[in-house]
Coordinates of N, CA, C and O in Angstrom, one line a residue:
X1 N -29.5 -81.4 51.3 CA -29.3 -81.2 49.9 C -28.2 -82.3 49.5 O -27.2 -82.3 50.2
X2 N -28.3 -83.2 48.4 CA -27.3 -84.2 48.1 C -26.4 -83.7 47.5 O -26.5 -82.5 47.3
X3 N -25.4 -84.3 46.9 CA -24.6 -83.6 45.9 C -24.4 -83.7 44.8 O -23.3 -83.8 44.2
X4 N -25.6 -83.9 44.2 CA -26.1 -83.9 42.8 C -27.1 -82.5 42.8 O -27.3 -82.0 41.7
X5 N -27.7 -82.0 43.8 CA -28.6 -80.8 43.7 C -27.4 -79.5 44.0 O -27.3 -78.4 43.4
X6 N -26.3 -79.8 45.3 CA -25.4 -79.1 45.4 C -24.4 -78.7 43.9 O -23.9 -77.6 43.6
X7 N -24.3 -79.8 43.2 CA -23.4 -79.2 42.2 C -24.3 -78.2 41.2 O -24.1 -77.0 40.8
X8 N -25.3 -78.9 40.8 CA -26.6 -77.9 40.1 C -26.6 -76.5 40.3 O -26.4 -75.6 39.6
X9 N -26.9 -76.5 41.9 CA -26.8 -75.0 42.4 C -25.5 -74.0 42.0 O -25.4 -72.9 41.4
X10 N -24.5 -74.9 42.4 CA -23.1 -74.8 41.7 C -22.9 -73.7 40.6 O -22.5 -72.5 40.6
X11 N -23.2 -74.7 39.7 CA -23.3 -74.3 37.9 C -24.0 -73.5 37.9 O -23.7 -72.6 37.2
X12 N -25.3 -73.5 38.3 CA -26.1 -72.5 38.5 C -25.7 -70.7 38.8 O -25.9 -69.7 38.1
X13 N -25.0 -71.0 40.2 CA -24.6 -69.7 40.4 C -23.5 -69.4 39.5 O -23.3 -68.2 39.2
X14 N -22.6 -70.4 38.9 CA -21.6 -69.8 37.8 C -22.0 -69.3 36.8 O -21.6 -68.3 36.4
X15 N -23.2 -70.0 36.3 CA -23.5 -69.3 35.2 C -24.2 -67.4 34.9 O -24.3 -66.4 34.1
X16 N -24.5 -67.8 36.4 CA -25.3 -65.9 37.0 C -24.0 -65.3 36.6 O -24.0 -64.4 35.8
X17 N -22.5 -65.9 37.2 CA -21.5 -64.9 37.5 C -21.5 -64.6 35.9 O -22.2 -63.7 35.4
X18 N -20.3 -65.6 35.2 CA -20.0 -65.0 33.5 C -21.1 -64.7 32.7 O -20.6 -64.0 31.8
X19 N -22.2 -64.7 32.5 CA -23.3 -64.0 32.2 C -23.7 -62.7 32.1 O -24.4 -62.1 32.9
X20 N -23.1 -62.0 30.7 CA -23.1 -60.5 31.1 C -24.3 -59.9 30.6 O -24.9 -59.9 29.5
X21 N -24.6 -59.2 31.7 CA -25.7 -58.3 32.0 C -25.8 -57.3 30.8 O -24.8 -56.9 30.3
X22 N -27.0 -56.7 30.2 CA -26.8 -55.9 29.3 C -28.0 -54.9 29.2 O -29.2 -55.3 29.1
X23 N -27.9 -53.6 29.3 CA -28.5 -52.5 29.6 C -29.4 -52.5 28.1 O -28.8 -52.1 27.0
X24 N -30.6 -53.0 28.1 CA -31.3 -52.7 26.5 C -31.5 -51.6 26.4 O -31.2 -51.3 25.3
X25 N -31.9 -50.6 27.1 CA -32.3 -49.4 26.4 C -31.1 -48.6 25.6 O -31.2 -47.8 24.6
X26 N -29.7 -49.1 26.4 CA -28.3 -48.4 26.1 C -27.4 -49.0 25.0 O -26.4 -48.4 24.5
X27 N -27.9 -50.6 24.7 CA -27.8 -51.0 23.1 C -28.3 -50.6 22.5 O -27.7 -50.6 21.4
X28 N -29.3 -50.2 22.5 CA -30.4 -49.6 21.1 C -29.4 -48.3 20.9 O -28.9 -47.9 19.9
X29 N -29.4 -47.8 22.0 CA -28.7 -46.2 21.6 C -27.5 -46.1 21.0 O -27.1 -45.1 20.5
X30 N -26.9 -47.2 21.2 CA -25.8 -47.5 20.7 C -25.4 -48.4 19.3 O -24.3 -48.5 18.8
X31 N -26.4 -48.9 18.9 CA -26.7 -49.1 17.5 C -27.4 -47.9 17.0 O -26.8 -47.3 16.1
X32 N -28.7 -47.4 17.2 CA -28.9 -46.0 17.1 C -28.3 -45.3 16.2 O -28.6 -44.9 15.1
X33 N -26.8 -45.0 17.3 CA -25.7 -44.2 16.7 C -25.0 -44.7 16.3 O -24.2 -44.0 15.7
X34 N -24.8 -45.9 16.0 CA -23.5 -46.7 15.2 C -24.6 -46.4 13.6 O -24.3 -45.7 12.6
X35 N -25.7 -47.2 13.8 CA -26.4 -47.0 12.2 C -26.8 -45.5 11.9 O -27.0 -45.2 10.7
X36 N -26.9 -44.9 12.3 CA -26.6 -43.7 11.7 C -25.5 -42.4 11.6 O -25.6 -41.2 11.4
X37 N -24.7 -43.2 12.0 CA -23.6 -42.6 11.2 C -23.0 -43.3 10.5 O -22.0 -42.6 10.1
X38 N -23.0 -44.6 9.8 CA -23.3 -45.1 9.0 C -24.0 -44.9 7.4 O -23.8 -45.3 6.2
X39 N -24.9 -44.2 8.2 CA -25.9 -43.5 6.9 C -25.9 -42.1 6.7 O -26.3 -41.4 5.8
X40 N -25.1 -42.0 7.8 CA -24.6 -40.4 7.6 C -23.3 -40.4 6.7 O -23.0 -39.4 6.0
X41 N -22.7 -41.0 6.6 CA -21.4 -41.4 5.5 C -22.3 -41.4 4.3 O -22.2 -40.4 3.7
X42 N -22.9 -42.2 4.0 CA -23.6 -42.7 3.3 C -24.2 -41.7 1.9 O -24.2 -41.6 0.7
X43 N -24.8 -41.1 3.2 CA -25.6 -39.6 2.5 C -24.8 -38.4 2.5 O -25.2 -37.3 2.3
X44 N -23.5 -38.6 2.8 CA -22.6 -37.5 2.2 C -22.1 -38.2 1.2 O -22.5 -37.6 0.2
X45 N -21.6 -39.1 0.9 CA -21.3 -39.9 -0.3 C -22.3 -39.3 -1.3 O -22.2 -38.2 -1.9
X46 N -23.2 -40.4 -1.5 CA -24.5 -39.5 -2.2 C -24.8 -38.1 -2.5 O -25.1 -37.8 -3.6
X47 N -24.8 -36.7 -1.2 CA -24.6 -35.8 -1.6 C -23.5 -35.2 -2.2 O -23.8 -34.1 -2.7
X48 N -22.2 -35.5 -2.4 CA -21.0 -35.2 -2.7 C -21.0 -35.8 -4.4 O -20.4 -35.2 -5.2
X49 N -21.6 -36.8 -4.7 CA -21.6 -37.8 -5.9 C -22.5 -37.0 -6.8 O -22.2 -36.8 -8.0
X50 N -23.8 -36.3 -6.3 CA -24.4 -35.7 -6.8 C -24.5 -34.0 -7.2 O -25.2 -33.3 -8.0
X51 N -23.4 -33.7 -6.3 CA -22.8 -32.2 -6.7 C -21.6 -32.2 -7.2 O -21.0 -31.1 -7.2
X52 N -21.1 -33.4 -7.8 CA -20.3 -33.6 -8.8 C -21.0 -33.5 -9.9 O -20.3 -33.0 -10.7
X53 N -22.1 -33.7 -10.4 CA -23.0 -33.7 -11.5 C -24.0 -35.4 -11.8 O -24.9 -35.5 -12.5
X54 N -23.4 -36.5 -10.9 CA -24.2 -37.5 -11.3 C -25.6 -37.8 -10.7 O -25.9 -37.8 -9.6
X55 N -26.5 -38.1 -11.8 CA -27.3 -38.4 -11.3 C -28.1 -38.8 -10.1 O -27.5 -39.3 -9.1
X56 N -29.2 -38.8 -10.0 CA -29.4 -39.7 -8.6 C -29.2 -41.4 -8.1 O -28.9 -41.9 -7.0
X57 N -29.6 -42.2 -9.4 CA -29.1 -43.7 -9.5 C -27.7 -43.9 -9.6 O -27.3 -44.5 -8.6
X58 N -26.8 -43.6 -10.4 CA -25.1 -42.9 -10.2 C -24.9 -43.1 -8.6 O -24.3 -43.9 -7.9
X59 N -25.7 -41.6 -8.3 CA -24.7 -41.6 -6.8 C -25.2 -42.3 -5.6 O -24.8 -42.2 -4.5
X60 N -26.3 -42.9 -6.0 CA -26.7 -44.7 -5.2 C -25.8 -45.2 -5.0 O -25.1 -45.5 -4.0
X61 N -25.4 -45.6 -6.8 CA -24.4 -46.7 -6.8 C -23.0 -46.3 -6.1 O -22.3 -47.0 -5.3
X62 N -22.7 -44.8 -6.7 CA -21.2 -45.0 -6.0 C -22.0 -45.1 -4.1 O -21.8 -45.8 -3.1
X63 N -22.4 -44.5 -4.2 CA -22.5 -44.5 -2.2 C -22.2 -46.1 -1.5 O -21.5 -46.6 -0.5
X64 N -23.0 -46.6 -2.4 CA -23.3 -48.6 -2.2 C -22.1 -48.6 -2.5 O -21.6 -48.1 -1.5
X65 N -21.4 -48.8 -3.2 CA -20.1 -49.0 -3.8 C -18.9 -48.9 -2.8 O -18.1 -49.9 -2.6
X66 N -18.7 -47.6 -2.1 CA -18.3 -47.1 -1.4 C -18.0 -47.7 0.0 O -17.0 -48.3 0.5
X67 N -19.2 -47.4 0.5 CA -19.6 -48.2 1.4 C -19.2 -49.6 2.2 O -18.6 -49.8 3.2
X68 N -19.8 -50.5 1.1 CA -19.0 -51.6 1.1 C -17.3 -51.8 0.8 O -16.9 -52.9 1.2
X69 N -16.2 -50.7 0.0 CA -14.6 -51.2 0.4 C -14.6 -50.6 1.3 O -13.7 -51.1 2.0
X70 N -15.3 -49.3 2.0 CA -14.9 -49.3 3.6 C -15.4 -50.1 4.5 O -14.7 -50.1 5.5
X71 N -16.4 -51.0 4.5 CA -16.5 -52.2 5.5 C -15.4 -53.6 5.3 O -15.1 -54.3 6.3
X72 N -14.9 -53.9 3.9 CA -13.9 -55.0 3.5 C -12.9 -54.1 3.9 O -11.9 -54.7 4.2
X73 N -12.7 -52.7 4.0 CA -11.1 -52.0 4.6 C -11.1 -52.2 5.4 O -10.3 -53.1 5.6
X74 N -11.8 -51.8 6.2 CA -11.8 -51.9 8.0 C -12.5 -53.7 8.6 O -12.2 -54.1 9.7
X75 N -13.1 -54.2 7.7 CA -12.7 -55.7 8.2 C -11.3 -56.1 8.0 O -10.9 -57.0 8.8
X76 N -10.6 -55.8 7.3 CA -9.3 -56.3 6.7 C -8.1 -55.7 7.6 O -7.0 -56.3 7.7
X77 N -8.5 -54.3 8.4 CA -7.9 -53.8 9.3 C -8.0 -54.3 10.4 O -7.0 -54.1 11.2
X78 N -8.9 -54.9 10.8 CA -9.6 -55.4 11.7 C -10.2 -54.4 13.1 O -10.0 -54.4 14.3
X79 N -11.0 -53.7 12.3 CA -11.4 -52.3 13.2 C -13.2 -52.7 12.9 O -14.0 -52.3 13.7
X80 N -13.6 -53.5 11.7 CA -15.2 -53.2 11.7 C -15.4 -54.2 12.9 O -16.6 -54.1 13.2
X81 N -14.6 -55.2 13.7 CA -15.3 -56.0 14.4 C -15.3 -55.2 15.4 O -16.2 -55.5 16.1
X82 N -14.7 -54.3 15.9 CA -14.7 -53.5 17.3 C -15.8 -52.4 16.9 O -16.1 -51.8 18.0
X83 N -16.3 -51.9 16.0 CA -17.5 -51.1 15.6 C -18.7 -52.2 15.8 O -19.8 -51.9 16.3
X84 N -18.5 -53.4 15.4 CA -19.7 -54.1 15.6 C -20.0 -54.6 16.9 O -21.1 -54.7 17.2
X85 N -19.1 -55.0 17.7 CA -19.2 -55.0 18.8 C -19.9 -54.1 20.0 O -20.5 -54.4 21.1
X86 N -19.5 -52.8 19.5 CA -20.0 -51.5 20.1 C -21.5 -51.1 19.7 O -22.2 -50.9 20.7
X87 N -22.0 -50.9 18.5 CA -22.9 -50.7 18.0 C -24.1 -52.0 17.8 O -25.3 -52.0 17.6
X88 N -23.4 -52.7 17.8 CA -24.4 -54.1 17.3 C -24.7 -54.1 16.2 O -24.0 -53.9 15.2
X89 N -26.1 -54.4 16.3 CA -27.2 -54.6 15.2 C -26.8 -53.1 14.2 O -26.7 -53.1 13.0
X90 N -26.7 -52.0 14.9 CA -26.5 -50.9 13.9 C -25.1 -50.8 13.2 O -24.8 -49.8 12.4
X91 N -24.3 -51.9 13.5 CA -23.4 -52.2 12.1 C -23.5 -52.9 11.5 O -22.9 -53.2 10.5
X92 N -24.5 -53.5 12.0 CA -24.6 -55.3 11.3 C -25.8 -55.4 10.4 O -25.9 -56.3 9.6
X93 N -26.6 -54.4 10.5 CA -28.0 -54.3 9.1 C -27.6 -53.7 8.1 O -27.7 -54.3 7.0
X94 N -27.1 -52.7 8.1 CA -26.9 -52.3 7.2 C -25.8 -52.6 5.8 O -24.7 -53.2 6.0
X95 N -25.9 -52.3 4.8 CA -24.8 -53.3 3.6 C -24.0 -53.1 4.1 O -23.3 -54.0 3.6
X96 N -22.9 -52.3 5.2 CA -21.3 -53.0 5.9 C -21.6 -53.8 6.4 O -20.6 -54.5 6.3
X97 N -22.6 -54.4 7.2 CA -22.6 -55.3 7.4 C -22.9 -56.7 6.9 O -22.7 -57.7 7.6
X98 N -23.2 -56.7 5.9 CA -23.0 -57.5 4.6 C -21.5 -57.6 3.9 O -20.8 -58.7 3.9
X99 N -21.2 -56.6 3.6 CA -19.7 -56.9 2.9 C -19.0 -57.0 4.3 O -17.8 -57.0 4.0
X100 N -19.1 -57.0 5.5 CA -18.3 -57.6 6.5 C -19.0 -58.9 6.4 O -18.1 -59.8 6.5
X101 N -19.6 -59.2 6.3 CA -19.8 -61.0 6.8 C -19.7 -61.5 5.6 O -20.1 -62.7 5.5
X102 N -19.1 -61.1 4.6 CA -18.6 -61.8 3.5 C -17.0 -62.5 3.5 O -16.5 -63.5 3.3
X103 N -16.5 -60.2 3.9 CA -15.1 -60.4 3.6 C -14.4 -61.3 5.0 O -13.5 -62.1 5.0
X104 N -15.3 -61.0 6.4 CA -14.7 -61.7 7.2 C -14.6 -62.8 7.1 O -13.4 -62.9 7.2
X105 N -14.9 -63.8 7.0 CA -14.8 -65.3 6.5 C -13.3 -65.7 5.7 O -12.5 -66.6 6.0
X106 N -13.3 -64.5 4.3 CA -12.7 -65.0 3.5 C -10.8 -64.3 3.8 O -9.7 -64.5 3.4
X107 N -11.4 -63.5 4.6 CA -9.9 -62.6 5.6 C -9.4 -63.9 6.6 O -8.2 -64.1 6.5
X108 N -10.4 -64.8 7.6 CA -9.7 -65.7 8.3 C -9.4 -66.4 7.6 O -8.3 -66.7 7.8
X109 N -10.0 -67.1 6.6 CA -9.3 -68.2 5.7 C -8.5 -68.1 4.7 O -8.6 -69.0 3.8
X110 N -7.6 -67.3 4.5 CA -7.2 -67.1 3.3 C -6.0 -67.8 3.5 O -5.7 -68.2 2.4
X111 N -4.8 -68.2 4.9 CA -4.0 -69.3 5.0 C -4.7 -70.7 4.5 O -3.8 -71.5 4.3
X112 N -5.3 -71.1 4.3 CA -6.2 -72.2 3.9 C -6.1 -72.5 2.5 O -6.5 -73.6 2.1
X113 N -5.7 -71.7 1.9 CA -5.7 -71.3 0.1 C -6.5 -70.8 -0.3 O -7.4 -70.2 0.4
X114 N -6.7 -70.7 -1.7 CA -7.9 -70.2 -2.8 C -9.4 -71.2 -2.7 O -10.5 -70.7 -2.8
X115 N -9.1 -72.5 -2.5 CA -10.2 -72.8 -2.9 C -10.7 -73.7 -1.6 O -11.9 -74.1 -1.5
X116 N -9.8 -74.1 -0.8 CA -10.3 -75.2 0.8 C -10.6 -74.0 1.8 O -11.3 -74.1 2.8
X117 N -9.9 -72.8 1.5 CA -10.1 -71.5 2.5 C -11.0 -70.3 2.0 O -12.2 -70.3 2.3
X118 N -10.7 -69.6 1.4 CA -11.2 -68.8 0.7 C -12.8 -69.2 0.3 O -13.8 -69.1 1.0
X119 N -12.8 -69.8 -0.8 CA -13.4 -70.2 -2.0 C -15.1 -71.2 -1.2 O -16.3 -71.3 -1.5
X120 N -14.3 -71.8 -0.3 CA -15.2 -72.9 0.7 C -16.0 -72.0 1.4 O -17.2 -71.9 1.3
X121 N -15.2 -71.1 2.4 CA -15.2 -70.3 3.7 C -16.1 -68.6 3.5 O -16.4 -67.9 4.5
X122 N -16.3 -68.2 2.1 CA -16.5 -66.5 2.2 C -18.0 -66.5 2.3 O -18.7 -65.5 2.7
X123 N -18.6 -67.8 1.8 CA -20.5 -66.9 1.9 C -21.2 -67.8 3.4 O -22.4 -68.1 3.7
X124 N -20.1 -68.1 4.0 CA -20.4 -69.2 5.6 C -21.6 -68.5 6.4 O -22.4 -69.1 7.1
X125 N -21.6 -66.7 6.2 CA -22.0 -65.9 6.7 C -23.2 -65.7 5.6 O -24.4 -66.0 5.5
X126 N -22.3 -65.0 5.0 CA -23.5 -64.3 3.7 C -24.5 -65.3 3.1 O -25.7 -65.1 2.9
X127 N -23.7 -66.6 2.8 CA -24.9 -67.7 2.0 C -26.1 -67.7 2.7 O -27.0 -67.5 1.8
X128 N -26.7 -67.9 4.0 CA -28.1 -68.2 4.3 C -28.9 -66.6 4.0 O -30.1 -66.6 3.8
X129 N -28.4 -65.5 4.0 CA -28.3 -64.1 3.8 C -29.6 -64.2 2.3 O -30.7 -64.0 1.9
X130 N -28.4 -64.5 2.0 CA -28.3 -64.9 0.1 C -29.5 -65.6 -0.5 O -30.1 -65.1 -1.5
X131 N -29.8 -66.9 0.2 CA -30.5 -67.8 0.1 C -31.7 -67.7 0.5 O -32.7 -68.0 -0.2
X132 N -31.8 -67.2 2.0 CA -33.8 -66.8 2.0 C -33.7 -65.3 1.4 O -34.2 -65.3 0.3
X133 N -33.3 -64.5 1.7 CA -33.6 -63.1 0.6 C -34.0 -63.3 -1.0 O -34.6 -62.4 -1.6
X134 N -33.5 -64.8 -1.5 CA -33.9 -64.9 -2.9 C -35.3 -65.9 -2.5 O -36.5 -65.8 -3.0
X135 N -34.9 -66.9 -1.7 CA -36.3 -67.4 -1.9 C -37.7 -66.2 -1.2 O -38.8 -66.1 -1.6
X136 N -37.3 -65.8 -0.4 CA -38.6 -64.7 0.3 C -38.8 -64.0 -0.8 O -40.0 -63.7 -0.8
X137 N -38.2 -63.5 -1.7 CA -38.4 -62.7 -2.8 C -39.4 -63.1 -4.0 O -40.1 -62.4 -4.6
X138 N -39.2 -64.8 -4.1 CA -39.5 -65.5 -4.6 C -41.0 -65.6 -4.4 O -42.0 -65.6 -5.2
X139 N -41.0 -65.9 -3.0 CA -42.6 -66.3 -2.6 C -43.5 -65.0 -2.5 O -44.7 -64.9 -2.5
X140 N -42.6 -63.8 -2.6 CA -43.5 -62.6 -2.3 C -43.5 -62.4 -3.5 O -44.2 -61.4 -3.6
X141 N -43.1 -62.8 -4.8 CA -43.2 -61.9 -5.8 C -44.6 -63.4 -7.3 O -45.1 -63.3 -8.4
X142 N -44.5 -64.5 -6.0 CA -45.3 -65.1 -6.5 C -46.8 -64.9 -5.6 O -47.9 -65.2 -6.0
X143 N -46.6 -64.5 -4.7 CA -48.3 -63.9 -4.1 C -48.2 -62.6 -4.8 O -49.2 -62.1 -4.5
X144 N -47.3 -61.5 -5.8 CA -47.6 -60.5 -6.7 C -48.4 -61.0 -7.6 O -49.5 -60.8 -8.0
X145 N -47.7 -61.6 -7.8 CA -48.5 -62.7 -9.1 C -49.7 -62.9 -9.4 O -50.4 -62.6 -10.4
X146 N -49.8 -63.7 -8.0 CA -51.3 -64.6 -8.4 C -52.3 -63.1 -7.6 O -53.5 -63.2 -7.9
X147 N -51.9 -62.1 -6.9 CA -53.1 -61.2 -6.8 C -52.9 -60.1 -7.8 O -53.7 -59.2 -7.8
X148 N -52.1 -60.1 -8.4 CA -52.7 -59.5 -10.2 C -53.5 -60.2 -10.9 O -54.5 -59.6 -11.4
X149 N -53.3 -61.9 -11.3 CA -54.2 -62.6 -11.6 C -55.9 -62.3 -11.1 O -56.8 -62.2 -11.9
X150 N -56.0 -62.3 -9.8 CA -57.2 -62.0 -9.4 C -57.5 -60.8 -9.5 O -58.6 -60.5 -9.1

């Protein structure tokens, strides 16, 4: 073996080492439970909003409402990144995890100022979010279109 294939093997086995292993069935379960308790907040919000007397769009909104300053609280605390890390994908679909990938951005940049930190830095995450959600909306609501036409 030369030592051009010797170092290959090398990096090779390094990369096996730091390479962390990850149990899928035991992420899922763990997003699982991170998104629905999530939604279990959610839907006490909602039921609590609505046995106050508001309606059912009312206590949408507060729930949504809600929701989202406890994911900018706890990003700002810096506790939603150790929930997302734990949970995964089941903090990160749901709207906390929207108003975290907003507020996080604009929480590290804010030594930067209002407008080279902040202002530059908050939709870094959310903008591509932003951007095919309106265009997909776009192309799906123009194939509505043209098969009403037809």
């Amino acid at each position: 073996m030369n030592a051009n294939e010797e170092q290959k093997q090398q990096y090779n086995n390094y990369v096996k080492q730091v390479t962390p292993t990850h149990n899928l069935p035991w992420e899922m379960c763990k997003a699982f439970i991170t998104g629905g308790v999530i939604c279990l907040i959610g839907q006490f919000i909602r039921n609590t909003a609505a046995q106050m007397g508001m309606d059912q769009d009312t206590a949408g909104a507060w729930c949504s409402i809600l929701l989202v300053f406890l994911s900018i609280l706890l990003t700002g605390l810096n506790v939603y990144p150790s929930i997302a890390k734990w949970g995964g994908a089941g903090a990160l679909v749901p709207i906390t995890g929207f108003a975290n990938g907003v507020a996080a951005p604009a929480i590290e940049y804010k030594k930067e100022g209002q407008v080279f930190g902040i202002g530059s830095k908050i939709f870094t995450i959310a903008g591509p979010v932003i951007l095919y959600g309106i265009f997909t909306s776009w192309v799906l609501g123009l194939g509505y279109w043209i098969l009403n036409l037809l």
